[in-house]
Tab-separated table of C-alpha atoms in Angstrom:
chain	number	residue	atom	x	y	z
J	45	MET	CA	-0.158	-0.147	-0.914
J	46	PHE	CA	1.104	3.631	-0.811
J	47	LEU	CA	-0.846	5.861	1.389
J	48	PRO	CA	0.912	6.470	5.753
J	49	GLU	CA	-0.362	3.654	7.820
J	50	ASN	CA	-1.030	7.516	10.407
J	51	GLY	CA	-2.909	8.447	7.444
J	52	LEU	CA	-1.178	11.495	6.511
J	53	ILE	CA	0.223	12.938	3.406
J	54	LEU	CA	2.684	16.393	3.528
J	55	GLY	CA	3.018	18.956	0.717
J	56	THR	CA	6.478	20.667	0.859
J	57	GLY	CA	4.917	24.060	-0.408
J	58	GLY	CA	5.113	27.030	1.125
J	59	ALA	CA	7.486	26.416	4.067
J	60	GLN	CA	8.997	29.099	5.369
J	61	SER	CA	12.861	27.166	5.621
J	62	LEU	CA	13.740	23.132	5.118
J	63	ALA	CA	14.890	23.667	8.721
J	64	ALA	CA	11.369	24.707	9.660
J	65	LEU	CA	10.036	21.763	6.673
J	66	GLU	CA	12.027	18.742	8.192
J	67	GLU	CA	10.195	19.705	11.314
J	68	ALA	CA	7.144	19.167	9.956
J	69	ILE	CA	7.914	16.024	8.464
J	70	THR	CA	8.945	14.894	11.906
J	71	ALA	CA	6.192	16.249	14.239
J	72	SER	CA	3.696	15.130	11.620
J	73	GLU	CA	5.266	10.580	11.242
J	74	THR	CA	4.335	10.371	7.876
J	75	THR	CA	5.760	7.749	5.670
J	76	LEU	CA	4.858	9.904	2.317
J	77	VAL	CA	5.658	13.235	1.282
J	78	THR	CA	4.811	15.916	-2.674
J	79	VAL	CA	6.758	17.081	-3.919
J	80	ALA	CA	7.302	19.019	-7.512
J	81	LEU	CA	10.004	18.353	-10.342
J	82	ARG	CA	11.815	22.339	-10.903
J	83	ARG	CA	14.815	22.983	-13.390
J	84	VAL	CA	17.930	22.703	-10.948
J	85	ASP	CA	19.107	26.201	-11.217
J	86	ALA	CA	15.137	27.665	-9.481
J	87	ALA	CA	14.867	24.619	-8.010
J	88	GLY	CA	17.257	24.340	-4.905
J	89	PRO	CA	19.285	22.499	-2.777
J	90	GLY	CA	19.754	20.177	0.209
J	91	LEU	CA	14.927	19.545	-0.599
J	92	LEU	CA	16.347	15.053	-1.163
J	93	PRO	CA	18.255	14.753	1.121
J	94	MET	CA	16.843	16.221	3.739
J	95	LEU	CA	13.375	12.773	3.164
J	96	ASP	CA	16.006	10.410	2.351
J	97	ARG	CA	17.773	11.395	5.804
J	98	LEU	CA	13.824	11.496	7.520
J	99	GLY	CA	13.935	8.117	5.348
J	100	VAL	CA	10.020	9.481	4.739
J	101	ARG	CA	8.775	8.014	0.291
J	102	VAL	CA	8.999	10.660	-2.514
J	103	LEU	CA	5.497	11.271	-4.219
J	104	PRO	CA	6.261	13.019	-7.369
J	105	ASN	CA	3.039	15.708	-8.611
J	106	THR	CA	2.892	17.533	-11.364
J	107	ALA	CA	1.864	20.921	-9.498
J	108	GLY	CA	2.079	23.752	-12.606
J	109	CYS	CA	0.691	21.805	-15.807
J	110	TYR	CA	-1.919	23.180	-17.757
J	111	THR	CA	-2.499	20.305	-19.630
J	112	ALA	CA	-2.977	16.706	-20.140
J	113	GLY	CA	-0.014	16.470	-21.881
J	114	ASP	CA	3.226	18.585	-20.263
J	115	ALA	CA	1.624	16.210	-17.411
J	116	VAL	CA	2.272	13.552	-18.373
J	117	LYS	CA	5.348	14.558	-19.680
J	118	THR	CA	6.104	16.193	-16.210
J	119	ALA	CA	5.728	12.360	-14.371
J	120	GLN	CA	7.736	10.604	-16.926
J	121	MET	CA	10.333	12.726	-15.558
J	122	ALA	CA	9.321	12.457	-12.627
J	123	ARG	CA	9.696	8.319	-12.265
J	124	GLU	CA	12.832	8.846	-14.185
J	125	ALA	CA	14.579	11.305	-10.766
J	126	PHE	CA	12.903	9.732	-8.539
J	127	GLU	CA	12.464	6.006	-9.480
J	128	THR	CA	9.002	5.626	-8.516
J	129	ASP	CA	5.644	5.145	-10.097
J	130	LEU	CA	3.660	6.874	-8.260
J	131	ILE	CA	2.276	10.619	-9.551
J	132	LYS	CA	0.383	12.823	-7.948
J	133	LEU	CA	-1.176	13.586	-11.167
J	134	GLU	CA	-2.169	16.853	-10.993
J	135	VAL	CA	-3.588	19.369	-14.459
J	136	ILE	CA	-4.768	22.277	-13.212
J	137	GLY	CA	-7.544	24.023	-14.626
J	138	ASP	CA	-7.301	27.748	-14.001
J	139	GLU	CA	-4.506	30.168	-11.961
J	140	ARG	CA	-7.249	31.935	-10.170
J	141	THR	CA	-8.864	28.998	-8.031
J	142	LEU	CA	-6.274	26.219	-9.285
J	143	LEU	CA	-9.135	24.186	-9.817
J	144	PRO	CA	-8.426	20.587	-11.674
J	145	ASP	CA	-9.272	20.537	-15.370
J	146	GLY	CA	-11.771	17.410	-15.485
J	147	VAL	CA	-11.273	16.860	-18.674
J	148	GLU	CA	-7.636	17.079	-19.037
J	149	LEU	CA	-7.193	14.844	-16.028
J	150	LEU	CA	-9.195	12.697	-17.759
J	151	ARG	CA	-6.631	12.292	-20.417
J	152	ALA	CA	-3.618	11.973	-18.267
J	153	ALA	CA	-4.870	9.899	-16.267
J	154	GLU	CA	-5.373	7.311	-18.949
J	155	THR	CA	-2.267	7.295	-20.769
J	156	LEU	CA	-0.825	7.545	-16.964
J	157	VAL	CA	-2.328	3.838	-16.123
J	158	ALA	CA	-1.727	2.044	-19.756
J	159	ASP	CA	2.186	3.176	-19.419
J	160	GLY	CA	2.570	1.531	-15.860
J	161	PHE	CA	1.648	4.516	-13.994
J	162	THR	CA	0.462	4.410	-10.452
J	163	VAL	CA	-2.111	7.315	-10.697
J	164	LEU	CA	-3.292	9.136	-7.543
J	165	PRO	CA	-4.956	12.249	-9.331
J	166	TYR	CA	-5.733	15.798	-7.811
J	167	THR	CA	-9.333	15.986	-8.654
J	168	THR	CA	-12.579	18.383	-7.671
J	169	ASP	CA	-14.782	16.721	-5.069
J	170	ASP	CA	-17.029	15.548	-8.553
J	171	PRO	CA	-18.013	11.848	-7.849
J	172	ILE	CA	-18.716	10.865	-11.285
J	173	LEU	CA	-15.397	12.853	-12.586
J	174	ALA	CA	-14.951	10.820	-8.894
J	175	ARG	CA	-15.822	7.213	-10.294
J	176	ARG	CA	-14.670	7.740	-14.262
J	177	LEU	CA	-10.707	7.946	-12.546
J	178	ALA	CA	-11.393	4.833	-10.705
J	179	ASP	CA	-12.735	3.218	-14.229
J	180	ALA	CA	-9.552	4.990	-15.195
J	181	GLY	CA	-7.315	2.780	-13.375
J	182	CYS	CA	-6.661	5.356	-11.008
J	183	ALA	CA	-4.945	3.629	-7.641
J	184	ALA	CA	-6.140	6.661	-5.844
J	185	VAL	CA	-8.668	9.701	-5.867
J	186	MET	CA	-7.628	12.910	-4.319
J	187	PRO	CA	-11.113	15.426	-4.497
J	188	ALA	CA	-10.451	18.999	-3.496
J	189	GLY	CA	-12.006	20.175	0.215
J	190	SER	CA	-11.535	23.240	-1.502
J	191	PRO	CA	-9.288	25.325	-3.204
J	192	ILE	CA	-5.803	24.806	-3.045
J	193	GLY	CA	-4.236	26.874	-0.075
J	194	SER	CA	-7.297	28.709	0.248
J	195	GLY	CA	-8.038	26.875	4.172
J	196	LEU	CA	-11.186	26.761	3.906
J	197	GLY	CA	-11.824	23.197	4.974
J	198	ILE	CA	-14.288	20.915	3.106
J	199	SER	CA	-16.631	23.001	0.984
J	200	ASN	CA	-18.940	20.193	-0.157
J	201	PRO	CA	-19.412	17.465	3.330
J	202	HIS	CA	-21.951	15.553	1.379
J	203	HIS	CA	-19.993	15.173	-2.700
J	204	ILE	CA	-17.134	14.128	-0.506
J	205	GLU	CA	-18.949	10.556	0.903
J	206	LEU	CA	-20.448	10.072	-2.220
J	207	ILE	CA	-17.475	9.586	-3.478
J	208	ARG	CA	-16.585	7.748	-1.002
J	209	GLN	CA	-19.404	5.752	-1.215
J	210	MET	CA	-18.755	5.353	-5.635
J	211	VAL	CA	-15.464	4.451	-5.723
J	212	ASP	CA	-13.049	1.434	-4.345
J	213	ILE	CA	-9.760	2.988	-4.505
J	214	PRO	CA	-9.219	5.136	-1.733
J	215	VAL	CA	-10.120	8.602	-1.156
J	216	VAL	CA	-7.375	11.026	-0.174
J	217	LEU	CA	-9.265	15.183	0.956
J	218	ASP	CA	-6.288	16.824	-0.551
J	219	ALA	CA	-6.257	20.602	-0.430
J	220	GLY	CA	-8.860	23.471	0.994
J	221	ILE	CA	-7.677	21.685	4.855
J	222	GLY	CA	-7.397	25.353	7.730
J	223	THR	CA	-7.264	23.300	10.254
J	224	ALA	CA	-6.816	19.813	11.901
J	225	SER	CA	-10.347	19.285	12.427
J	226	ASP	CA	-11.126	19.636	8.211
J	227	ALA	CA	-8.856	16.927	7.798
J	228	ALA	CA	-11.001	15.219	11.237
J	229	LEU	CA	-13.916	15.883	9.063
J	230	ALA	CA	-12.003	14.423	6.356
J	231	MET	CA	-11.128	11.306	8.006
J	232	GLU	CA	-15.093	11.569	9.570
J	233	LEU	CA	-16.294	11.027	5.997
J	234	GLY	CA	-14.663	8.200	5.530
J	235	CYS	CA	-11.143	9.071	3.939
J	236	ASP	CA	-8.052	7.251	3.652
J	237	ALA	CA	-5.782	9.771	4.245
J	238	VAL	CA	-5.317	13.348	3.364
J	239	LEU	CA	-2.615	15.214	2.129
J	240	VAL	CA	-1.509	19.174	4.093
J	241	ALA	CA	0.620	21.264	2.987
J	242	SER	CA	-0.109	25.487	3.794
J	243	ALA	CA	-2.057	24.348	6.530
J	244	ILE	CA	1.145	22.979	8.248
J	245	THR	CA	3.711	25.252	6.489
J	246	ARG	CA	2.250	28.601	6.402
J	247	SER	CA	1.160	27.693	10.091
J	248	ASP	CA	2.607	30.104	13.061
J	249	ASP	CA	4.295	26.705	14.139
J	250	PRO	CA	5.065	24.355	11.355
J	251	ALA	CA	5.904	21.622	13.414
J	252	ALA	CA	2.509	21.952	16.266
J	253	MET	CA	-0.027	22.706	13.328
J	254	ALA	CA	1.720	19.079	11.757
J	255	SER	CA	1.596	16.703	14.818
J	256	ALA	CA	-2.702	18.322	15.356
J	257	MET	CA	-2.683	17.081	11.563
J	258	ARG	CA	-1.692	13.772	13.023
J	259	HIS	CA	-3.697	13.766	15.841
J	260	ALA	CA	-6.792	15.009	14.264
J	261	VAL	CA	-6.313	12.083	11.308
J	262	ALA	CA	-6.200	9.752	14.366
J	263	ALA	CA	-9.397	10.611	16.056
J	264	GLY	CA	-11.269	11.464	12.463
J	265	ARG	CA	-9.990	7.743	12.062
J	266	LEU	CA	-11.618	6.272	15.016
J	267	ALA	CA	-14.728	8.154	15.180
J	268	ARG	CA	-15.581	7.401	11.137
J	269	ALA	CA	-15.240	3.356	12.426
J	270	ALA	CA	-17.048	3.733	15.777
J	271	GLY	CA	-20.009	5.024	13.981
J	272	ARG	CA	-21.441	8.374	14.694
J	273	ILE	CA	-25.191	9.216	16.035
J	274	PRO	CA	-28.097	9.242	13.451
J	275	ARG	CA	-28.540	13.334	13.413
J	276	ARG	CA	-32.385	13.639	14.810
J	277	PHE	CA	-34.237	17.064	14.856
J	278	HIS	CA	-34.886	17.614	18.092
J	279	ALA	CA	-33.374	16.181	21.337
J	280	LEU	CA	-33.395	12.828	22.702
J	281	ALA	CA	-33.075	12.786	26.097
J	282	SER	CA	-29.762	10.371	27.632
J	283	THR	CA	-31.233	9.605	31.242
J	284	ALA	CA	-34.508	7.811	31.610
J	285	ASP	CA	-37.552	9.226	32.876
J	286	GLU	CA	-37.539	5.972	35.024
J	287	GLY	CA	-37.630	6.578	39.092
J	288	ILE	CA	-37.388	10.401	38.946
J	289	ALA	CA	-38.136	11.877	42.254
J	290	ALA	CA	-41.297	13.576	42.468
J	291	TRP	CA	-40.998	17.064	44.624
D	156	MET	CA	27.352	24.598	-31.060
D	157	ARG	CA	23.843	25.868	-29.295
D	158	LEU	CA	21.737	24.863	-26.887
D	159	THR	CA	18.970	25.725	-25.191
D	160	ILE	CA	19.505	24.650	-21.159
D	161	ASN	CA	16.134	25.614	-19.569
D	162	GLY	CA	15.537	27.953	-21.111
D	163	GLN	CA	18.931	29.752	-21.442
D	164	ASP	CA	20.529	29.798	-24.505
D	165	ARG	CA	24.186	28.559	-24.874
D	166	SER	CA	27.383	27.926	-26.519
D	167	ARG	CA	29.703	25.472	-26.533
D	168	THR	CA	33.163	25.265	-28.193
D	169	GLU	CA	33.186	21.150	-28.052
D	170	SER	CA	30.699	18.429	-28.548
D	171	CYS	CA	29.737	17.379	-24.907
D	172	THR	CA	27.155	14.568	-23.408
D	173	VAL	CA	24.272	14.625	-21.186
D	174	ALA	CA	25.878	13.216	-18.527
D	175	ILE	CA	28.437	15.728	-19.003
D	176	LEU	CA	26.071	18.836	-19.000
D	177	VAL	CA	23.660	17.464	-15.840
D	178	ALA	CA	27.400	16.964	-14.218
D	179	GLU	CA	28.792	20.830	-14.516
D	180	LEU	CA	24.949	21.688	-13.311
D	181	ILE	CA	24.465	19.776	-10.661
D	182	ALA	CA	26.813	17.977	-7.925
D	183	ALA	CA	23.817	14.950	-7.512
D	184	GLN	CA	22.719	12.578	-9.283
D	185	ARG	CA	19.588	11.001	-7.788
D	186	GLY	CA	16.863	13.221	-8.443
D	187	VAL	CA	17.661	14.559	-11.453
D	188	ALA	CA	16.104	13.748	-15.040
D	189	VAL	CA	16.575	15.215	-18.449
D	190	ALA	CA	14.562	15.383	-21.375
D	191	VAL	CA	16.593	16.132	-24.814
D	192	ASN	CA	14.247	18.547	-27.151
D	193	GLY	CA	11.019	16.763	-25.290
D	194	THR	CA	11.582	13.544	-24.783
D	195	VAL	CA	13.018	12.253	-21.789
D	196	VAL	CA	16.822	10.145	-21.361
D	197	PRO	CA	16.564	7.838	-19.546
D	198	ARG	CA	19.730	7.962	-17.265
D	199	SER	CA	21.281	4.137	-17.979
D	200	THR	CA	21.834	6.461	-21.546
D	201	TRP	CA	23.379	9.803	-19.946
D	202	ALA	CA	26.862	9.023	-20.962
D	203	ASP	CA	25.894	7.611	-24.362
D	204	VAL	CA	24.285	10.569	-25.422
D	205	ASP	CA	25.980	13.301	-27.603
D	206	LEU	CA	24.104	17.226	-27.481
D	207	ALA	CA	23.289	18.027	-30.935
D	208	ASP	CA	23.210	22.219	-32.541
D	209	GLY	CA	20.493	22.934	-31.611
D	210	ASP	CA	18.904	21.182	-29.100
D	211	ARG	CA	16.763	21.434	-26.797
D	212	VAL	CA	17.299	20.491	-22.703
D	213	GLU	CA	15.208	20.861	-19.065
D	214	VAL	CA	17.335	19.342	-16.506
D	215	LEU	CA	15.004	19.137	-13.007
D	216	THR	CA	15.161	17.767	-9.972
D	217	ALA	CA	12.504	17.702	-6.748
D	218	ALA	CA	11.741	21.259	-6.412
D	219	GLN	CA	9.069	22.413	-2.789
D	220	GLY	CA	5.516	22.564	-4.051
D	221	GLY	CA	2.451	20.108	-4.486
């Protein structure tokens, strides 16, 4: 299984420094961290050696790609660079929202699955598109809770629940998480994992937030397994009337 | 020989392989991938692939993001 046992995948974007990122990764206790691919002169040194030192697995992504063709090419470069078939497939459709382009995404996913990749597509919270991606042979779907870096949480929890019901592959809530309760909710809705970047790296104390996310994911997963009580319009007394005193 | 390396125009007097070019750009080899004219060049062939006049070379590595 490619997902971390503790259900928390870390993104690396937005960190103030490599040292702060390292502290956050350590505090998260994750075993899977996503990285982008950039030209060597722009990338800056030290990221990969740090990840190797921590013993975490690299999940390359195609961040910054706007077409299926660019994403496929980037994925092929990532496989060569990191010697892994894992790819977090991102095909962005719009600069302001950074939301996925479903048409290009599905096209890229089909190509990469046929080429032997283990494809984890960053997708919208559209249950039908999620099912199409699953049918195309993706190894997981990663629906956005809300736009990348927005911290708006899970805009449409019902859709995340629907996706959980409609696909048999892992569901990873990706993008939009703002704080720990959002991560807990994702797990309560039935997600198998969450991917968190900005909410940790841009917080005042990334290591502390990473720890909070780890606990939230664990709590949400436990709550999901325990089974929440049904919502009711009116109260349901938890204390029996029988034996009540008369004054 | 004129090359476009990561978007920058460069001229070289002598021919060179992908392996030589990568060594000039970055110390590490792990985590590095190369494409010439849009086609990925497998690491195992870097020492055998000669660059030609007009080639567009992309040399990529891990960066924070995503």
